[in-house]
Amino acid sequence: ADARCALAQIGRDRVAHTTLEDLLIGVSEAVNNALRHGRPPATVRIWATSDRLVVNVHDKGHGPADRLTGLVPASCSTSDPGLGLGLWVMHQLDVDVALIHADDGFTVRLRGGTMIG
C-alpha cells in the first residue's frame, strides 16, 4: 500500500492516467512477488521526470530460475498453477518491464511515460 500511495502521488500529472494505473498494478504485483518469493529486504525506488516514471522493486533473492517465467501464462501442469502469474500480468500492461538478475538480488523494473530510444 505504501508503494502504491507513493507512486500515485509522484506520478499524478506526470504520465497519462492509464499509464499510471498500469504502473500501480505492476508495482502491486512486483512488491507482492518480492515479499512472497524473494528474500528480505524488499525495497522500492521511484524516479520521476516531468513525463516519465521508473520503478525498481528489489529483493535479495535470486528471482525465478526460468528466465521465461512471466512471458507466457503459467502451465496448468505445474504444482502451483499461480506461479509466475504476477510476472505474466506485468507483461500484459502497457509499460516496459525488465527482470534483472544480479549478484545482489533480483529487480523488477517498470517504466512508463515518454520513452526515448
XYZ file of N, CA and C in Angstrom:
351
model
N 0.828 -1.193 0.000
C 0.000 0.000 0.000
C 0.870 1.254 0.000
N 1.985 1.226 0.734
C 2.876 2.395 0.777
C 3.470 2.683 -0.596
N 3.892 1.629 -1.290
C 4.483 1.814 -2.626
C 3.443 2.374 -3.595
N 2.227 1.847 -3.561
C 1.166 2.350 -4.450
C 0.854 3.807 -4.145
N 0.763 4.150 -2.869
C 0.446 5.518 -2.470
C 1.535 6.485 -2.937
N 2.796 6.117 -2.723
C 3.903 6.976 -3.143
C 3.913 7.136 -4.659
N 3.722 6.039 -5.381
C 3.711 6.096 -6.842
C 2.558 6.945 -7.350
N 1.389 6.806 -6.745
C 0.226 7.596 -7.165
C 0.487 9.089 -6.961
N 1.084 9.440 -5.843
C 1.374 10.848 -5.564
C 2.438 11.400 -6.504
N 3.499 10.633 -6.695
C 4.592 11.080 -7.555
C 4.155 11.119 -9.018
N 3.370 10.141 -9.435
C 3.013 10.010 -10.845
C 1.910 10.913 -11.338
N 1.104 11.429 -10.431
C -0.009 12.282 -10.824
C 0.493 13.453 -11.658
N -0.128 13.676 -12.790
C 0.184 14.773 -13.719
C 1.542 14.638 -14.409
N 2.203 13.504 -14.264
C 3.467 13.284 -14.979
C 3.267 12.398 -16.202
N 2.420 11.388 -16.062
C 2.160 10.452 -17.157
C 0.651 10.337 -17.333
N 0.250 9.758 -18.444
C -1.175 9.559 -18.697
C -1.799 8.718 -17.580
N -3.066 8.977 -17.296
C -3.780 8.257 -16.240
C -3.717 6.742 -16.466
N -3.907 6.304 -17.707
C -3.877 4.859 -17.993
C -2.489 4.274 -17.738
N -1.447 5.031 -18.040
C -0.082 4.569 -17.766
C 0.149 4.462 -16.265
N -0.298 5.456 -15.514
C -0.144 5.412 -14.061
C -0.912 4.227 -13.480
N -2.101 3.974 -13.971
C -2.875 2.818 -13.491
C -2.118 1.513 -13.749
N -1.521 1.378 -14.942
C -0.750 0.176 -15.255
C 0.475 0.064 -14.337
N 1.133 1.166 -14.088
C 2.283 1.140 -13.174
C 1.855 0.759 -11.755
N 0.698 1.222 -11.324
C 0.200 0.872 -9.992
C -0.096 -0.625 -9.891
N -0.671 -1.197 -10.929
C -0.902 -2.648 -10.945
C 0.438 -3.377 -10.925
N 1.368 -2.913 -11.760
C 2.681 -3.545 -11.838
C 3.441 -3.504 -10.529
N 3.438 -2.362 -9.854
C 4.165 -2.263 -8.586
C 3.505 -3.137 -7.528
N 2.191 -3.245 -7.550
C 1.499 -4.136 -6.606
C 1.953 -5.577 -6.802
N 1.991 -6.018 -8.052
C 2.410 -7.393 -8.350
C 3.879 -7.607 -7.986
N 4.731 -6.628 -8.324
C 6.162 -6.774 -8.055
C 6.460 -6.831 -6.555
N 5.820 -5.960 -5.788
C 6.034 -5.962 -4.335
C 5.503 -7.259 -3.729
N 4.331 -7.690 -4.160
C 3.779 -8.951 -3.664
C 4.736 -10.106 -3.953
N 5.283 -10.147 -5.169
C 6.233 -11.212 -5.514
C 7.493 -11.135 -4.652
N 8.007 -9.922 -4.435
C 9.221 -9.766 -3.625
C 8.985 -10.251 -2.200
N 7.824 -9.939 -1.651
C 7.514 -10.352 -0.280
C 7.215 -11.842 -0.192
N 6.587 -12.377 -1.212
C 6.176 -13.788 -1.185
C 7.295 -14.747 -1.589
N 8.056 -14.370 -2.629
C 9.042 -15.296 -3.195
C 10.489 -14.865 -2.987
N 10.719 -13.589 -2.686
C 12.083 -13.074 -2.574
C 12.646 -13.243 -1.180
N 13.785 -12.604 -0.966
C 14.431 -12.605 0.348
C 14.551 -11.161 0.816
N 14.266 -10.911 2.093
C 14.327 -9.540 2.619
C 15.736 -8.973 2.526
N 15.843 -7.671 2.506
C 14.726 -6.723 2.485
C 14.227 -6.479 1.062
N 12.964 -6.131 0.963
C 12.394 -5.702 -0.320
C 12.375 -4.177 -0.308
N 12.860 -3.583 -1.384
C 12.889 -2.123 -1.469
C 12.214 -1.666 -2.758
N 11.633 -0.481 -2.696
C 11.003 0.133 -3.864
C 11.647 1.496 -4.051
N 12.101 1.749 -5.268
C 12.670 3.064 -5.606
C 11.929 3.605 -6.808
N 11.593 4.878 -6.739
C 10.832 5.528 -7.806
C 11.616 6.743 -8.287
N 11.803 6.842 -9.591
C 12.417 8.012 -10.205
C 11.380 8.640 -11.117
N 11.367 9.944 -11.179
C 10.370 10.643 -11.991
C 10.988 11.832 -12.703
N 10.556 12.019 -13.937
C 10.828 13.256 -14.663
C 9.469 13.872 -14.939
N 9.441 14.910 -15.720
C 8.166 15.579 -15.989
C 7.204 14.701 -16.776
N 7.708 13.665 -17.465
C 6.821 12.842 -18.298
C 7.169 11.352 -18.298
N 7.888 10.907 -17.266
C 8.313 9.513 -17.232
C 8.494 9.056 -15.798
N 8.157 7.776 -15.542
C 8.348 7.165 -14.225
C 9.120 5.863 -14.384
N 10.037 5.628 -13.468
C 10.770 4.368 -13.407
C 10.644 3.863 -11.976
N 10.246 2.604 -11.836
C 10.078 1.996 -10.516
C 10.900 0.713 -10.475
N 11.765 0.591 -9.476
C 12.511 -0.640 -9.244
C 12.018 -1.272 -7.951
N 11.680 -2.553 -8.025
C 11.339 -3.344 -6.839
C 12.426 -4.401 -6.727
N 13.176 -4.348 -5.631
C 14.364 -5.193 -5.465
C 14.264 -6.017 -4.191
N 14.737 -7.259 -4.269
C 14.906 -8.078 -3.071
C 16.215 -8.843 -3.211
N 16.619 -9.509 -2.148
C 17.913 -10.201 -2.123
C 17.848 -11.623 -2.673
N 16.689 -12.047 -3.170
C 16.546 -13.384 -3.728
C 17.161 -13.495 -5.111
N 17.031 -14.688 -5.683
C 17.615 -14.957 -6.994
C 16.631 -14.702 -8.139
N 15.365 -14.503 -7.823
C 14.363 -14.367 -8.880
C 14.021 -15.730 -9.441
N 13.131 -15.764 -10.421
C 12.732 -17.055 -10.985
C 13.902 -17.728 -11.703
N 14.028 -19.040 -11.519
C 15.112 -19.792 -12.160
C 14.928 -19.828 -13.673
N 13.695 -19.953 -14.112
C 13.393 -19.984 -15.542
C 13.247 -18.544 -16.027
N 14.145 -18.099 -16.871
C 14.127 -16.707 -17.331
C 12.930 -16.409 -18.238
N 12.175 -17.419 -18.625
C 10.952 -17.200 -19.405
C 9.717 -17.049 -18.531
N 9.885 -17.232 -17.213
C 8.748 -17.084 -16.306
C 8.133 -15.702 -16.488
N 6.830 -15.683 -16.673
C 6.124 -14.427 -16.833
C 5.910 -14.018 -18.272
N 6.633 -14.639 -19.198
C 6.454 -14.282 -20.609
C 5.310 -15.059 -21.252
N 4.959 -16.174 -20.644
C 3.804 -16.966 -21.082
C 3.007 -17.316 -19.829
N 1.691 -17.545 -19.968
C 0.899 -17.915 -18.780
C 1.434 -19.197 -18.148
N 1.294 -19.305 -16.844
C 1.753 -20.490 -16.126
C 1.031 -21.725 -16.643
N 1.751 -22.831 -16.691
C 1.189 -24.089 -17.146
C 0.277 -24.676 -16.073
N -0.820 -25.234 -16.501
C -1.740 -25.887 -15.562
C -1.142 -27.169 -14.999
N -0.084 -27.659 -15.617
C 0.505 -28.916 -15.160
C 1.500 -28.725 -14.020
N 1.818 -27.482 -13.674
C 2.767 -27.269 -12.580
C 2.085 -27.524 -11.241
N 2.894 -27.727 -10.218
C 2.333 -27.973 -8.886
C 1.647 -26.719 -8.340
N 2.052 -25.548 -8.781
C 1.433 -24.292 -8.360
C 1.043 -23.517 -9.617
N -0.208 -23.680 -10.089
C -0.604 -23.032 -11.338
C -0.560 -21.511 -11.292
N -0.480 -20.912 -10.099
C -0.387 -19.459 -9.991
C 1.039 -18.947 -10.075
N 2.030 -19.845 -10.038
C 3.421 -19.443 -10.075
C 3.729 -18.727 -11.389
N 4.251 -17.527 -11.297
C 4.580 -16.735 -12.479
C 3.445 -15.868 -12.977
N 2.269 -15.985 -12.371
C 1.114 -15.232 -12.845
C 1.311 -13.731 -12.661
N 1.893 -13.303 -11.537
C 2.129 -11.877 -11.311
C 3.061 -11.287 -12.356
N 4.128 -12.022 -12.693
C 5.045 -11.550 -13.735
C 4.348 -11.521 -15.084
N 3.516 -12.511 -15.354
C 2.763 -12.540 -16.615
C 1.832 -11.332 -16.696
N 1.138 -11.021 -15.591
C 0.250 -9.858 -15.553
C 1.044 -8.592 -15.866
N 2.223 -8.437 -15.265
C 3.034 -7.240 -15.522
C 3.364 -7.095 -17.002
N 3.651 -8.214 -17.665
C 3.990 -8.157 -19.088
C 2.775 -7.838 -19.962
N 1.564 -7.933 -19.429
C 0.366 -7.588 -20.193
C 0.055 -6.094 -20.127
N 0.704 -5.390 -19.221
C 0.454 -3.964 -19.035
C 1.139 -3.154 -20.131
N 0.691 -1.934 -20.306
C 1.264 -1.049 -21.327
C 2.406 -0.220 -20.727
N 3.367 -0.936 -20.134
C 4.579 -0.331 -19.590
C 5.741 -1.258 -19.931
N 6.946 -0.727 -19.871
C 8.140 -1.528 -20.107
C 8.468 -2.292 -18.829
N 8.694 -3.598 -18.952
C 9.023 -4.447 -17.807
C 10.367 -5.115 -18.064
N 11.269 -5.025 -17.106
C 12.549 -5.728 -17.191
C 12.760 -6.529 -15.912
N 13.213 -7.763 -16.063
C 13.551 -8.632 -14.938
C 15.067 -8.717 -14.898
N 15.660 -8.252 -13.809
C 17.108 -8.093 -13.747
C 17.677 -8.997 -12.653
N 18.456 -9.990 -13.072
C 19.152 -10.878 -12.143
C 20.554 -10.317 -11.937
N 20.970 -10.158 -10.688
C 22.302 -9.639 -10.386
C 22.839 -10.333 -9.140
N 24.125 -10.130 -8.877
C 24.751 -10.757 -7.702
C 24.112 -10.325 -6.394
N 23.564 -9.102 -6.353
C 22.988 -8.594 -5.105
C 21.488 -8.862 -4.979
N 20.900 -9.595 -5.929
C 19.487 -9.930 -5.828
C 18.762 -9.802 -7.150
N 17.463 -9.652 -7.054
C 16.576 -9.634 -8.214
C 15.767 -8.345 -8.211
N 15.657 -7.721 -9.387
C 14.934 -6.465 -9.526
C 13.913 -6.567 -10.644
N 12.724 -6.069 -10.371
C 11.729 -5.844 -11.415
C 11.730 -4.350 -11.667
N 11.989 -3.959 -12.926
C 11.976 -2.537 -13.301
C 10.769 -2.293 -14.183
N 9.991 -1.291 -13.807
C 8.818 -0.876 -14.574
C 9.048 0.558 -15.041
N 8.786 0.801 -16.329
C 8.947 2.159 -16.866
C 7.701 2.539 -17.638
N 7.249 3.758 -17.430
C 6.087 4.252 -18.151
C 6.222 5.724 -18.438
N 5.558 6.152 -19.494
C 5.616 7.559 -19.899
C 6.366 7.684 -21.198
N 6.896 8.851 -21.450
C 7.632 9.094 -22.679
C 8.931 8.294 -22.663
N 9.119 7.473 -23.673
C 10.323 6.659 -23.771
C 11.235 7.226 -24.854
N 12.487 7.266 -24.562
C 13.488 7.741 -25.514
C 14.258 6.532 -26.033
N 14.408 6.461 -27.342
C 15.199 5.379 -27.952
C 14.492 4.141 -27.984
